[in-house]
Amino acid sequence: MVHPLYMGMPPTIFDEMSGLARAHGALNLGQGFPDDPGPEALRRAAAEAVLHGYNQYPASRGLPELRRAVAAHYARTQGLSFDPDTQITVTSGATEALACAILALVEPGDEVILFQPAYDAYAPLVRRAGGVPRFVTLAPPDWRWTAGQLEAAFTPRTRAVILNTPVNPTGVVVPQEDLELLAAACRARSIPVICDEVWEQLVFDGAVHRPLIALPGMADLAVKIGSAGKMFGLTGWKVGFLCAGPALSPALARAHQFLTFTTPPNLQSAVAFGLESPGDWFTQMPARLQASRDRLAAALRREGFVVAHSQATYFLTVDLPGSGVDEDDRAFALRAVTQAGVAAIPVSAFYETEAVTRVLRLCFAKADDVLDEAAMRLARARDLSLGATGA
């Protein structure tokens, strides 16, 4: 009676670690949401829209004012040109946008290339559409792919690629050279790329996010996915954007129509307001998060941890063997949350095969006192680990 994909599916690593954090009263640096409540002006705009705005079905593709605002935002910040009437669909979050793109492009038996570590929604969505994930495995410290890896991944059955940049969980902004390798491989085969770019607004130290759809020949092959929840630090709002060329956009909109149909109009209205009048939010928020990243990284290094440089997202990663931990990442994460009171995510959970088991992901979008205490608790977890393993 139950689809076999879901029958034996365990809880996600986020559910597991957040549940353990609640049960043990632990600090939660596992799940990626900020402590900050988000811009007050947007929250007021959403409330006003509920009280005094339109609360019936909006257009399935999204409020016209939001689609215009999204098009203007991407033109202003990334030099992209989208027709708001035909090339942008507003979705109920980026995960729904991913589902729309996968359902619109993937048929049973089609292969879809994924780069792992990969966000945990990708493979289940591909399989539910009848597709077959085909993994390109990346490894620290650079997390880069090669032309040889791409050549080996493509087969006559390949029908799509899913690309995430900036990358969750590694905090990497995919370099231009790697994007060009992927674009060339896809152009040669006319293979579309579903681009999960939800972290595009959260890049640090002058790093530049480059959308794949802007590369030569990719305007008709790439699907660009954005997230208002990530842009404004309002992760519960679940307002996403699907942007694509004329050849792909109608099918994406149809898939959306038969998933959620539409998205709450008050939130759409508030997001349009935020995109049109962001003030200093798009400079202030990355600067604040960069300071939080630096604070957590410095606190961890004082405790003797080896921390990789994070270019983007809410996350940084820790090299466990380099930090003196002789357990794999999952075992150490379970010890940290149950015995030391701090939740983290083992990066091995983002792999299906050939897992890297020595890297821990931490969310730094938290208050300063939480970050300071978390570093000390992780040091305590390492001490407990050393005592248990005899290292």
Tab-separated table of C-alpha atoms in Angstrom:
chain	number	residue	atom	x	y	z
A	1	MET	CA	0.000	0.000	0.000
A	2	VAL	CA	2.999	2.316	0.424
A	3	HIS	CA	5.468	3.274	-2.303
A	4	PRO	CA	8.657	1.273	-1.676
A	5	LEU	CA	10.802	4.409	-1.879
A	6	TYR	CA	9.165	5.714	1.288
A	7	MET	CA	8.387	2.453	3.066
A	8	GLY	CA	11.907	1.844	4.309
A	9	MET	CA	13.194	5.410	4.270
A	10	PRO	CA	14.792	6.349	7.608
A	11	PRO	CA	14.412	9.798	9.188
A	12	THR	CA	16.622	12.419	7.608
A	13	ILE	CA	19.851	13.325	9.374
A	14	PHE	CA	18.300	16.727	10.121
A	15	ASP	CA	15.271	15.186	11.831
A	16	GLU	CA	17.509	12.795	13.735
A	17	MET	CA	19.977	15.371	15.019
A	18	SER	CA	17.370	18.046	15.763
A	19	GLY	CA	15.308	15.458	17.656
A	20	LEU	CA	18.347	14.448	19.695
A	21	ALA	CA	19.130	18.117	20.344
A	22	ARG	CA	15.644	18.622	21.771
A	23	ALA	CA	15.801	15.435	23.811
A	24	HIS	CA	19.179	16.314	25.349
A	25	GLY	CA	18.743	20.081	25.619
A	26	ALA	CA	21.657	20.549	23.226
A	27	LEU	CA	22.724	23.580	21.252
A	28	ASN	CA	21.584	22.985	17.675
A	29	LEU	CA	24.287	23.774	15.132
A	30	GLY	CA	22.913	21.022	12.920
A	31	GLN	CA	19.844	22.286	11.065
A	32	GLY	CA	20.424	25.396	8.960
A	33	PHE	CA	18.218	28.172	10.222
A	34	PRO	CA	19.254	31.519	11.724
A	35	ASP	CA	18.507	32.796	15.214
A	36	ASP	CA	17.742	36.225	13.742
A	37	PRO	CA	13.988	36.773	13.123
A	38	GLY	CA	14.567	38.332	9.690
A	39	PRO	CA	13.822	41.833	8.398
A	40	GLU	CA	11.037	43.456	10.409
A	41	ALA	CA	9.841	45.480	7.424
A	42	LEU	CA	9.138	42.271	5.470
A	43	ARG	CA	7.368	40.667	8.409
A	44	ARG	CA	5.177	43.746	8.785
A	45	ALA	CA	4.467	43.760	5.055
A	46	ALA	CA	3.360	40.118	5.224
A	47	ALA	CA	1.102	40.832	8.200
A	48	GLU	CA	-0.438	43.846	6.478
A	49	ALA	CA	-1.057	41.777	3.361
A	50	VAL	CA	-2.962	39.197	5.423
A	51	LEU	CA	-5.125	41.845	7.088
A	52	HIS	CA	-5.703	44.175	4.178
A	53	GLY	CA	-4.610	42.338	1.048
A	54	TYR	CA	-5.899	39.597	-1.219
A	55	ASN	CA	-6.213	36.187	0.455
A	56	GLN	CA	-7.775	34.074	-2.290
A	57	TYR	CA	-6.049	32.049	-4.986
A	58	PRO	CA	-3.372	34.092	-6.740
A	59	ALA	CA	-2.172	33.179	-10.225
A	60	SER	CA	-0.493	29.796	-10.257
A	61	ARG	CA	2.728	31.229	-11.714
A	62	GLY	CA	2.851	33.788	-8.889
A	63	LEU	CA	1.819	37.372	-8.248
A	64	PRO	CA	2.792	39.513	-11.255
A	65	GLU	CA	4.478	42.042	-8.952
A	66	LEU	CA	6.675	39.334	-7.441
A	67	ARG	CA	7.657	37.918	-10.814
A	68	ARG	CA	8.587	41.426	-11.969
A	69	ALA	CA	10.569	41.964	-8.762
A	70	VAL	CA	12.450	38.669	-9.214
A	71	ALA	CA	13.308	39.528	-12.822
A	72	ALA	CA	14.520	42.998	-11.795
A	73	HIS	CA	16.557	41.583	-8.906
A	74	TYR	CA	18.397	39.085	-11.082
A	75	ALA	CA	18.962	41.696	-13.801
A	76	ARG	CA	20.411	44.078	-11.224
A	77	THR	CA	22.548	41.615	-9.260
A	78	GLN	CA	23.566	38.985	-11.847
A	79	GLY	CA	23.005	40.593	-15.244
A	80	LEU	CA	20.316	38.069	-16.187
A	81	SER	CA	17.324	38.763	-18.403
A	82	PHE	CA	14.069	36.941	-17.655
A	83	ASP	CA	10.612	37.726	-19.008
A	84	PRO	CA	8.550	37.862	-15.797
A	85	ASP	CA	5.396	36.784	-17.613
A	86	THR	CA	6.780	33.647	-19.241
A	87	GLN	CA	10.095	32.658	-17.638
A	88	ILE	CA	9.517	32.887	-13.881
A	89	THR	CA	7.311	30.676	-11.707
A	90	VAL	CA	6.869	31.295	-7.983
A	91	THR	CA	6.879	28.068	-5.950
A	92	SER	CA	6.223	27.050	-2.354
A	93	GLY	CA	9.897	26.949	-1.512
A	94	ALA	CA	12.987	25.811	-3.374
A	95	THR	CA	12.370	22.131	-2.597
A	96	GLU	CA	9.077	22.340	-4.470
A	97	ALA	CA	10.908	24.097	-7.287
A	98	LEU	CA	13.359	21.186	-7.399
A	99	ALA	CA	10.474	18.723	-7.502
A	100	CYS	CA	8.838	20.658	-10.334
A	101	ALA	CA	12.025	20.676	-12.389
A	102	ILE	CA	12.694	16.994	-11.823
A	103	LEU	CA	9.124	15.944	-12.607
A	104	ALA	CA	9.094	18.120	-15.717
A	105	LEU	CA	12.389	16.812	-17.099
A	106	VAL	CA	12.866	13.223	-15.887
A	107	GLU	CA	11.071	10.133	-17.179
A	108	PRO	CA	11.321	6.574	-15.839
A	109	GLY	CA	14.719	5.083	-16.594
A	110	ASP	CA	16.430	8.435	-17.199
A	111	GLU	CA	19.753	8.994	-15.473
A	112	VAL	CA	20.360	12.186	-13.519
A	113	ILE	CA	23.883	13.237	-12.541
A	114	LEU	CA	24.307	14.380	-8.929
A	115	PHE	CA	27.448	15.710	-7.255
A	116	GLN	CA	27.958	14.263	-3.798
A	117	PRO	CA	28.021	15.378	-1.037
A	118	ALA	CA	24.500	16.271	-2.174
A	119	TYR	CA	21.538	17.867	-0.427
A	120	ASP	CA	19.391	14.990	0.804
A	121	ALA	CA	16.269	15.830	-1.245
A	122	TYR	CA	17.842	15.320	-4.655
A	123	ALA	CA	18.117	11.540	-4.924
A	124	PRO	CA	14.670	10.731	-3.457
A	125	LEU	CA	13.000	13.222	-5.808
A	126	VAL	CA	14.828	11.748	-8.799
A	127	ARG	CA	13.844	8.211	-7.801
A	128	ARG	CA	10.193	9.148	-7.214
A	129	ALA	CA	10.112	10.510	-10.759
A	130	GLY	CA	11.405	7.118	-11.947
A	131	GLY	CA	14.898	8.386	-12.593
A	132	VAL	CA	18.223	6.831	-11.668
A	133	PRO	CA	20.772	8.941	-9.751
A	134	ARG	CA	24.322	8.716	-11.073
A	135	PHE	CA	26.842	10.165	-8.641
A	136	VAL	CA	30.024	12.157	-9.151
A	137	THR	CA	31.925	11.887	-5.872
A	138	LEU	CA	33.793	14.944	-4.590
A	139	ALA	CA	36.307	15.015	-1.757
A	140	PRO	CA	37.971	17.541	0.543
A	141	PRO	CA	39.729	19.847	0.717
A	142	ASP	CA	38.744	21.392	-2.647
A	143	TRP	CA	35.522	19.490	-3.476
A	144	ARG	CA	36.123	19.925	-7.218
A	145	TRP	CA	35.342	17.769	-10.219
A	146	THR	CA	37.447	17.017	-13.285
A	147	ALA	CA	36.720	16.680	-16.981
A	148	GLY	CA	37.417	12.958	-16.618
A	149	GLN	CA	34.825	12.566	-13.874
A	150	LEU	CA	32.212	14.323	-15.997
A	151	GLU	CA	33.041	12.258	-19.064
A	152	ALA	CA	32.616	9.059	-17.045
A	153	ALA	CA	29.307	10.210	-15.549
A	154	PHE	CA	27.456	10.970	-18.788
A	155	THR	CA	25.885	8.017	-20.605
A	156	PRO	CA	23.363	7.704	-23.444
A	157	ARG	CA	20.649	7.582	-20.736
A	158	THR	CA	21.620	10.868	-19.072
A	159	ARG	CA	18.721	13.330	-19.197
A	160	ALA	CA	19.574	15.940	-16.566
A	161	VAL	CA	22.174	17.207	-14.101
A	162	ILE	CA	21.536	18.750	-10.684
A	163	LEU	CA	24.044	21.404	-9.642
A	164	ASN	CA	24.195	23.126	-6.248
A	165	THR	CA	26.244	26.309	-5.923
A	166	PRO	CA	27.036	27.761	-3.445
A	167	VAL	CA	27.228	24.280	-1.958
A	168	ASN	CA	25.457	22.857	1.066
A	169	PRO	CA	27.177	21.259	3.011
A	170	THR	CA	30.704	22.376	2.102
A	171	GLY	CA	30.302	26.162	1.882
A	172	VAL	CA	32.101	26.179	-1.498
A	173	VAL	CA	31.310	28.596	-4.328
A	174	VAL	CA	31.878	26.444	-7.416
A	175	PRO	CA	34.745	28.038	-9.384
A	176	GLN	CA	34.319	29.351	-12.911
A	177	GLU	CA	36.574	26.658	-14.377
A	178	ASP	CA	34.372	23.865	-13.005
A	179	LEU	CA	31.198	25.570	-14.200
A	180	GLU	CA	32.655	25.878	-17.683
A	181	LEU	CA	33.592	22.185	-17.743
A	182	LEU	CA	30.034	21.251	-16.815
A	183	ALA	CA	28.470	23.690	-19.274
A	184	ALA	CA	30.622	22.356	-22.112
A	185	ALA	CA	29.654	18.764	-21.322
A	186	CYS	CA	25.950	19.654	-21.226
A	187	ARG	CA	26.028	21.795	-24.366
A	188	ALA	CA	27.687	18.973	-26.297
A	189	ARG	CA	24.815	16.643	-25.366
A	190	SER	CA	21.893	19.131	-25.011
A	191	ILE	CA	21.436	18.043	-21.383
A	192	PRO	CA	19.536	20.419	-19.064
A	193	VAL	CA	20.952	21.413	-15.675
A	194	ILE	CA	18.771	22.051	-12.621
A	195	CYS	CA	20.671	24.714	-10.675
A	196	ASP	CA	19.962	24.924	-6.953
A	197	GLU	CA	21.260	28.425	-6.186
A	198	VAL	CA	19.406	29.158	-2.964
A	199	TRP	CA	22.571	30.391	-1.212
A	200	GLU	CA	23.416	32.900	-3.971
A	201	GLN	CA	22.953	35.924	-1.678
A	202	LEU	CA	25.138	34.539	1.112
A	203	VAL	CA	28.721	34.712	-0.165
A	204	PHE	CA	31.674	36.105	1.790
A	205	ASP	CA	35.101	37.690	1.436
A	206	GLY	CA	34.332	39.125	-1.986
A	207	ALA	CA	33.546	35.737	-3.524
A	208	VAL	CA	31.250	35.919	-6.558
A	209	HIS	CA	28.360	33.594	-7.292
A	210	ARG	CA	28.154	32.874	-11.024
A	211	PRO	CA	24.858	31.422	-12.269
A	212	LEU	CA	25.323	28.622	-14.774
A	213	ILE	CA	22.457	29.985	-16.871
A	214	ALA	CA	24.632	33.036	-17.707
A	215	LEU	CA	27.326	30.948	-19.407
A	216	PRO	CA	27.353	30.800	-23.231
A	217	GLY	CA	24.793	28.397	-24.624
A	218	MET	CA	23.144	27.680	-21.263
A	219	ALA	CA	20.180	30.092	-21.416
A	220	ASP	CA	18.002	27.353	-22.925
A	221	LEU	CA	19.487	24.453	-20.946
A	222	ALA	CA	19.655	25.699	-17.355
A	223	VAL	CA	16.904	25.960	-14.752
A	224	LYS	CA	17.741	28.504	-12.050
A	225	ILE	CA	16.199	28.025	-8.584
A	226	GLY	CA	16.252	30.733	-5.921
A	227	SER	CA	14.816	31.047	-2.423
A	228	ALA	CA	13.356	34.086	-0.690
A	229	GLY	CA	13.668	32.178	2.570
A	230	LYS	CA	17.452	32.119	2.227
A	231	MET	CA	17.676	35.629	0.749
A	232	PHE	CA	15.902	37.186	3.728
A	233	GLY	CA	16.675	34.720	6.511
A	234	LEU	CA	13.012	33.674	6.716
A	235	THR	CA	13.392	29.944	6.146
A	236	GLY	CA	9.826	29.109	7.174
A	237	TRP	CA	8.242	31.279	4.509
A	238	LYS	CA	8.887	28.755	1.716
A	239	VAL	CA	8.790	31.070	-1.292
A	240	GLY	CA	10.944	29.929	-4.202
A	241	PHE	CA	11.665	30.993	-7.773
A	242	LEU	CA	11.904	28.822	-10.903
A	243	CYS	CA	13.590	30.653	-13.773
A	244	ALA	CA	14.247	29.158	-17.196
A	245	GLY	CA	14.202	29.850	-20.916
A	246	PRO	CA	11.121	29.560	-23.147
A	247	ALA	CA	11.804	25.927	-24.053
A	248	LEU	CA	11.637	24.702	-20.439
A	249	SER	CA	9.570	27.226	-18.498
A	250	PRO	CA	6.048	26.131	-19.593
A	251	ALA	CA	6.641	22.556	-18.435
A	252	LEU	CA	8.013	23.775	-15.097
A	253	ALA	CA	4.914	25.893	-14.568
A	254	ARG	CA	2.640	22.940	-15.342
A	255	ALA	CA	4.456	20.726	-12.857
A	256	HIS	CA	4.031	23.436	-10.215
A	257	GLN	CA	0.343	23.788	-11.041
A	258	PHE	CA	-0.264	20.163	-10.107
A	259	LEU	CA	1.919	20.117	-6.998
A	260	THR	CA	1.042	23.109	-4.813
A	261	PHE	CA	-0.797	25.147	-7.499
A	262	THR	CA	0.173	28.384	-5.797
A	263	THR	CA	1.924	30.011	-2.846
A	264	PRO	CA	0.480	32.217	-0.043
A	265	PRO	CA	-0.184	35.643	-1.588
A	266	ASN	CA	0.709	37.626	1.533
A	267	LEU	CA	4.211	36.111	1.561
A	268	GLN	CA	4.591	36.716	-2.163
A	269	SER	CA	3.591	40.350	-1.695
A	270	ALA	CA	6.067	40.816	1.151
A	271	VAL	CA	8.904	39.201	-0.822
A	272	ALA	CA	8.171	41.509	-3.758
A	273	PHE	CA	8.416	44.452	-1.359
A	274	GLY	CA	11.713	43.103	0.007
A	275	LEU	CA	13.259	42.645	-3.433
A	276	GLU	CA	12.176	46.097	-4.558
A	277	SER	CA	13.201	47.850	-1.315
A	278	PRO	CA	15.954	45.737	0.274
A	279	GLY	CA	17.695	48.710	1.892
A	280	ASP	CA	21.064	47.470	3.119
A	281	TRP	CA	19.853	43.948	3.834
A	282	PHE	CA	21.812	42.300	1.028
A	283	THR	CA	25.043	43.809	2.341
A	284	GLN	CA	24.230	43.776	6.064
A	285	MET	CA	23.153	40.133	6.274
A	286	PRO	CA	26.235	38.619	4.556
A	287	ALA	CA	28.497	40.869	6.638
A	288	ARG	CA	26.838	39.746	9.860
A	289	LEU	CA	26.995	36.091	8.861
A	290	GLN	CA	30.636	36.443	7.824
A	291	ALA	CA	31.370	37.800	11.315
A	292	SER	CA	29.550	34.820	12.827
A	293	ARG	CA	31.513	32.441	10.608
A	294	ASP	CA	34.752	34.045	11.706
A	295	ARG	CA	33.752	33.934	15.376
A	296	LEU	CA	32.923	30.220	15.312
A	297	ALA	CA	36.004	29.369	13.238
A	298	ALA	CA	38.267	31.287	15.645
A	299	ALA	CA	36.677	29.665	18.705
A	300	LEU	CA	37.099	26.207	17.192
A	301	ARG	CA	40.705	26.859	16.255
A	302	ARG	CA	41.451	27.994	19.803
A	303	GLU	CA	40.169	24.602	20.903
A	304	GLY	CA	42.498	22.862	18.445
A	305	PHE	CA	40.066	22.068	15.636
A	306	VAL	CA	41.024	22.251	11.950
A	307	VAL	CA	38.384	24.349	10.196
A	308	ALA	CA	37.945	24.587	6.427
A	309	HIS	CA	37.360	28.006	4.893
A	310	SER	CA	33.668	28.633	4.146
A	311	GLN	CA	32.985	30.890	1.153
A	312	ALA	CA	29.185	30.895	1.460
A	313	THR	CA	25.992	29.479	3.070
A	314	TYR	CA	25.316	29.168	6.824
A	315	PHE	CA	27.872	26.379	7.226
A	316	LEU	CA	31.508	25.619	7.891
A	317	THR	CA	33.173	22.226	8.134
A	318	VAL	CA	35.663	20.654	10.531
A	319	ASP	CA	38.343	18.091	9.628
A	320	LEU	CA	37.953	15.514	12.398
A	321	PRO	CA	41.208	13.518	12.019
A	322	GLY	CA	43.150	16.766	11.695
A	323	SER	CA	41.473	17.892	14.918
A	324	GLY	CA	42.527	14.792	16.840
A	325	VAL	CA	39.244	12.859	16.584
A	326	ASP	CA	39.641	9.129	15.914
A	327	GLU	CA	35.929	8.421	15.277
A	328	ASP	CA	33.998	8.698	12.051
A	329	ASP	CA	31.808	11.763	11.651
A	330	ARG	CA	28.517	10.069	12.484
A	331	ALA	CA	29.807	8.445	15.668
A	332	PHE	CA	31.356	11.721	16.787
A	333	ALA	CA	28.185	13.698	15.961
A	334	LEU	CA	26.093	11.284	18.049
A	335	ARG	CA	28.561	11.559	20.931
A	336	ALA	CA	28.592	15.360	20.682
A	337	VAL	CA	24.816	15.737	20.866
A	338	THR	CA	24.115	13.074	23.513
A	339	GLN	CA	27.151	13.545	25.781
A	340	ALA	CA	28.397	17.098	25.213
A	341	GLY	CA	25.197	18.948	24.331
A	342	VAL	CA	25.885	20.236	20.822
A	343	ALA	CA	24.283	19.028	17.589
A	344	ALA	CA	26.153	18.928	14.276
A	345	ILE	CA	25.711	17.131	10.956
A	346	PRO	CA	28.085	14.411	9.688
A	347	VAL	CA	28.902	15.168	6.057
A	348	SER	CA	28.855	11.422	5.297
A	349	ALA	CA	25.042	11.721	5.450
A	350	PHE	CA	25.208	13.662	2.161
A	351	TYR	CA	26.706	10.650	0.327
A	352	GLU	CA	25.123	7.441	-0.931
A	353	THR	CA	28.381	5.790	-2.011
A	354	GLU	CA	32.099	6.268	-1.309
A	355	ALA	CA	31.259	8.476	1.654
A	356	VAL	CA	33.795	10.846	3.154
A	357	THR	CA	33.492	10.062	6.869
A	358	ARG	CA	35.874	12.573	8.424
A	359	VAL	CA	34.058	15.919	8.069
A	360	LEU	CA	31.525	17.600	10.381
A	361	ARG	CA	29.179	20.422	9.298
A	362	LEU	CA	28.258	23.225	11.701
A	363	CYS	CA	25.741	26.053	11.251
A	364	PHE	CA	27.134	29.449	12.276
A	365	ALA	CA	23.920	31.476	11.786
A	366	LYS	CA	23.542	31.675	15.572
A	367	ALA	CA	24.061	34.151	18.405
A	368	ASP	CA	27.622	34.847	19.568
A	369	ASP	CA	27.169	33.216	22.961
A	370	VAL	CA	25.778	30.082	21.324
A	371	LEU	CA	28.775	29.848	18.985
A	372	ASP	CA	31.273	30.329	21.814
A	373	GLU	CA	29.620	27.707	23.989
A	374	ALA	CA	29.278	25.281	21.075
A	375	ALA	CA	33.027	25.377	20.431
A	376	MET	CA	33.742	24.518	24.049
A	377	ARG	CA	31.209	21.702	23.999
A	378	LEU	CA	32.746	20.253	20.838
A	379	ALA	CA	36.111	20.262	22.588
A	380	ARG	CA	34.447	18.386	25.445
A	381	ALA	CA	33.049	15.883	22.925
A	382	ARG	CA	36.560	15.376	21.541
A	383	ASP	CA	37.887	14.719	25.040
A	384	LEU	CA	35.147	12.146	25.591
A	385	SER	CA	35.914	10.586	22.232
A	386	LEU	CA	39.613	10.315	23.046
A	387	GLY	CA	38.776	8.681	26.343
A	388	ALA	CA	36.427	6.205	24.702
A	389	THR	CA	38.707	5.258	21.829
A	390	GLY	CA	41.938	5.293	23.804
A	391	ALA	CA	43.559	7.523	21.183
